[in-house]
PDB file of C-alpha atoms in Angstrom:
ATOM      1  CA  MET A  13      50.458-124.744  94.108  1.00 86.00           C
ATOM      2  CA  ALA A  14      48.628-128.217  94.158  1.00 88.00           C
ATOM      3  CA  GLU A  15      50.781-129.818  96.497  1.00 90.00           C
ATOM      4  CA  GLU A  16      50.731-127.233  99.191  1.00 91.00           C
ATOM      5  CA  LYS A  17      46.789-127.698  99.249  1.00 91.00           C
ATOM      6  CA  ILE A  18      47.395-131.434  99.361  1.00 90.00           C
ATOM      7  CA  LYS A  19      49.805-130.736 102.251  1.00 92.00           C
ATOM      8  CA  GLN A  20      47.667-128.062 103.933  1.00 93.00           C
ATOM      9  CA  ALA A  21      44.791-130.656 104.079  1.00 89.00           C
ATOM     10  CA  ILE A  22      46.784-133.671 105.261  1.00 89.00           C
ATOM     11  CA  ARG A  23      48.071-131.164 108.175  1.00 92.00           C
ATOM     12  CA  ASP A  24      44.368-129.803 108.768  1.00 92.00           C
ATOM     13  CA  GLY A  25      43.033-133.422 108.829  1.00 89.00           C
ATOM     14  CA  GLU A  26      40.669-132.792 106.207  1.00 87.00           C
ATOM     15  CA  LEU A  27      41.740-136.481 104.365  1.00 84.00           C
ATOM     16  CA  ASP A  28      41.573-138.411 107.589  1.00 85.00           C
ATOM     17  CA  LYS A  29      37.787-140.017 107.019  1.00 83.00           C
ATOM     18  CA  LEU A  30      38.165-141.096 103.462  1.00 83.00           C
ATOM     19  CA  PRO A  31      36.961-144.524 102.586  1.00 81.00           C
ATOM     20  CA  GLY A  32      39.798-146.900 102.395  1.00 79.00           C
ATOM     21  CA  LYS A  33      42.033-144.848 104.213  1.00 79.00           C
ATOM     22  CA  GLY A  34      45.131-146.865 105.311  1.00 78.00           C
ATOM     23  CA  LYS A  35      44.228-149.716 102.524  1.00 82.00           C
ATOM     24  CA  PRO A  36      46.225-150.810  99.324  1.00 80.00           C
ATOM     25  CA  LEU A  37      44.415-149.019  96.286  1.00 74.00           C
ATOM     26  CA  ASN A  38      43.248-151.497  93.998  1.00 73.00           C
ATOM     27  CA  LEU A  39      44.785-150.195  90.720  1.00 72.00           C
ATOM     28  CA  GLU A  40      43.550-152.384  87.442  1.00 71.00           C
ATOM     29  CA  ASP A  41      46.759-153.624  85.528  1.00 71.00           C
ATOM     30  CA  ILE A  42      46.340-152.306  81.905  1.00 72.00           C
ATOM     31  CA  SER A  43      49.818-152.463  80.968  1.00 72.00           C
ATOM     32  CA  LYS A  44      48.751-155.319  78.441  1.00 67.00           C
ATOM     33  CA  VAL A  45      46.377-152.567  76.703  1.00 70.00           C
ATOM     34  CA  PRO A  46      48.206-150.371  73.912  1.00 74.00           C
ATOM     35  CA  GLU A  47      48.948-147.161  75.299  1.00 80.00           C
ATOM     36  CA  ASP A  48      47.195-145.228  72.726  1.00 79.00           C
ATOM     37  CA  MET A  49      43.910-147.169  73.361  1.00 77.00           C
ATOM     38  CA  ARG A  50      44.007-146.944  77.210  1.00 78.00           C
ATOM     39  CA  MET A  51      42.031-143.595  77.371  1.00 84.00           C
ATOM     40  CA  SER A  52      39.153-145.328  75.262  1.00 81.00           C
ATOM     41  CA  TYR A  53      39.430-148.510  77.249  1.00 77.00           C
ATOM     42  CA  HIS A  54      38.872-146.918  80.331  1.00 79.00           C
ATOM     43  CA  MET A  55      35.818-144.774  78.837  1.00 84.00           C
ATOM     44  CA  MET A  56      34.322-147.889  77.599  1.00 80.00           C
ATOM     45  CA  LYS A  57      34.741-149.753  80.892  1.00 78.00           C
ATOM     46  CA  ASN A  58      33.367-147.113  82.752  1.00 81.00           C
ATOM     47  CA  SER A  59      30.106-146.952  80.535  1.00 84.00           C
ATOM     48  CA  GLY A  60      29.689-150.551  80.664  1.00 77.00           C
ATOM     49  CA  TYR A  61      30.501-151.482  77.511  1.00 77.00           C
ATOM     50  CA  LEU A  62      32.173-154.918  77.068  1.00 71.00           C
ATOM     51  CA  PRO A  63      33.056-155.802  73.489  1.00 76.00           C
ATOM     52  CA  GLU A  64      31.661-158.824  72.002  1.00 81.00           C
ATOM     53  CA  GLU A  65      35.035-160.750  72.655  1.00 78.00           C
ATOM     54  CA  VAL A  66      35.252-160.346  76.334  1.00 76.00           C
ATOM     55  CA  LYS A  67      31.481-161.251  76.504  1.00 81.00           C
ATOM     56  CA  LEU A  68      31.948-164.129  74.725  1.00 85.00           C
ATOM     57  CA  ASN A  69      34.845-165.127  76.957  1.00 82.00           C
ATOM     58  CA  LYS A  70      32.814-164.785  80.353  1.00 83.00           C
ATOM     59  CA  GLU A  71      30.172-167.091  78.870  1.00 88.00           C
ATOM     60  CA  LEU A  72      32.712-169.658  78.076  1.00 88.00           C
ATOM     61  CA  VAL A  73      33.960-169.380  81.435  1.00 87.00           C
ATOM     62  CA  SER A  74      30.506-169.769  82.942  1.00 89.00           C
ATOM     63  CA  LEU A  75      29.407-172.649  80.428  1.00 91.00           C
ATOM     64  CA  ARG A  76      32.971-174.598  81.499  1.00 91.00           C
ATOM     65  CA  GLU A  77      31.977-173.994  85.205  1.00 91.00           C
ATOM     66  CA  LEU A  78      28.590-175.235  84.537  1.00 90.00           C
ATOM     67  CA  ILE A  79      29.867-178.330  83.100  1.00 92.00           C
ATOM     68  CA  ALA A  80      32.133-179.310  85.361  1.00 91.00           C
ATOM     69  CA  SER A  81      29.447-179.191  88.321  1.00 91.00           C
ATOM     70  CA  CYS A  82      26.827-180.718  85.952  1.00 88.00           C
ATOM     71  CA  GLU A  83      25.475-184.164  87.425  1.00 90.00           C
ATOM     72  CA  ASP A  84      23.125-184.729  84.696  1.00 91.00           C
ATOM     73  CA  LYS A  85      24.585-186.468  81.440  1.00 90.00           C
ATOM     74  CA  ASP A  86      22.040-184.824  79.172  1.00 92.00           C
ATOM     75  CA  GLU A  87      22.566-181.540  80.667  1.00 92.00           C
ATOM     76  CA  LYS A  88      25.983-181.671  80.429  1.00 92.00           C
ATOM     77  CA  GLU A  89      25.992-183.009  76.831  1.00 93.00           C
ATOM     78  CA  LYS A  90      23.710-179.887  75.875  1.00 93.00           C
ATOM     79  CA  TYR A  91      26.112-177.490  77.661  1.00 92.00           C
ATOM     80  CA  GLU A  92      29.276-179.120  75.978  1.00 94.00           C
ATOM     81  CA  LYS A  93      27.461-178.420  72.479  1.00 95.00           C
ATOM     82  CA  LYS A  94      26.700-175.083  73.378  1.00 94.00           C
ATOM     83  CA  LEU A  95      30.329-174.400  74.772  1.00 93.00           C
ATOM     84  CA  THR A  96      31.647-175.815  71.559  1.00 94.00           C
ATOM     85  CA  GLU A  97      29.692-173.417  69.479  1.00 94.00           C
ATOM     86  CA  LYS A  98      30.584-170.289  71.310  1.00 91.00           C
ATOM     87  CA  GLU A  99      34.316-171.518  70.933  1.00 91.00           C
ATOM     88  CA  ILE A 100      33.634-171.692  67.592  1.00 92.00           C
ATOM     89  CA  HIS A 101      32.324-168.276  67.626  1.00 91.00           C
ATOM     90  CA  TYR A 102      35.067-166.839  69.812  1.00 86.00           C
ATOM     91  CA  ARG A 103      37.728-168.022  67.143  1.00 84.00           C
ATOM     92  CA  MET A 104      35.964-166.454  64.608  1.00 86.00           C
ATOM     93  CA  LEU A 105      35.729-163.240  66.133  1.00 82.00           C
ATOM     94  CA  ILE A 106      39.346-163.062  66.839  1.00 76.00           C
ATOM     95  CA  GLU A 107      40.157-164.345  63.466  1.00 78.00           C
ATOM     96  CA  LYS A 108      37.989-161.754  61.796  1.00 79.00           C
ATOM     97  CA  ARG A 109      39.376-158.547  64.160  1.00 71.00           C
ATOM     98  CA  ASN A 110      43.110-159.937  63.431  1.00 70.00           C
ATOM     99  CA  PHE A 111      43.821-159.966  66.739  1.00 63.00           C
ATOM    100  CA  SER A 112      46.318-163.062  65.994  1.00 61.00           C
ATOM    101  CA  LYS A 113      48.499-160.855  64.387  1.00 65.00           C
ATOM    102  CA  THR A 114      49.170-158.465  67.268  1.00 67.00           C
ATOM    103  CA  SER A 115      52.219-158.993  69.490  1.00 69.00           C
ATOM    104  CA  VAL A 116      50.092-159.297  72.661  1.00 67.00           C
ATOM    105  CA  PHE A 117      47.735-162.188  71.076  1.00 65.00           C
ATOM    106  CA  LYS A 118      51.168-163.892  69.991  1.00 67.00           C
ATOM    107  CA  GLN A 119      52.949-163.558  73.515  1.00 68.00           C
ATOM    108  CA  TYR A 120      49.616-164.993  74.793  1.00 68.00           C
ATOM    109  CA  GLN A 121      48.652-167.240  72.149  1.00 68.00           C
ATOM    110  CA  GLY A 122      49.601-170.743  74.182  1.00 70.00           C
ATOM    111  CA  LYS A 123      47.481-169.619  77.264  1.00 69.00           C
ATOM    112  CA  ILE A 124      44.592-168.764  75.144  1.00 64.00           C
ATOM    113  CA  ASN A 125      44.853-172.517  73.339  1.00 65.00           C
ATOM    114  CA  ASN A 126      44.928-173.699  76.674  1.00 68.00           C
ATOM    115  CA  LEU A 127      41.844-172.325  77.977  1.00 62.00           C
ATOM    116  CA  PHE A 128      39.940-173.963  75.036  1.00 60.00           C
ATOM    117  CA  ARG A 129      41.442-177.523  75.730  1.00 60.00           C
ATOM    118  CA  LYS A 130      40.081-177.503  79.302  1.00 53.00           C
TER     119      LYS A 130
END
């Protein structure tokens, strides 16, 4: 029944002026999120909630970019100290939440460690 309504809407041209028509969908790859957690992941994401580890990770990326573009030696040292503190906080959070024991963490452990070494 639903398919028939969609086909009829296509024949009537009701779907011709939709935004993004003819463009590929921008689908998020959530294949690494465990299946039983996907709905809660979508709900948190849609509500604007970010887990603390995601916020910290964003801060780490920003600090690395600041350090890379910083020309003032004293300022660079200040950012490097802040980066070290954030990295320690991030590692402690990961340990506390036992992420290191998950199969996904084990799969990406090398990549995660490389991020800290940059």
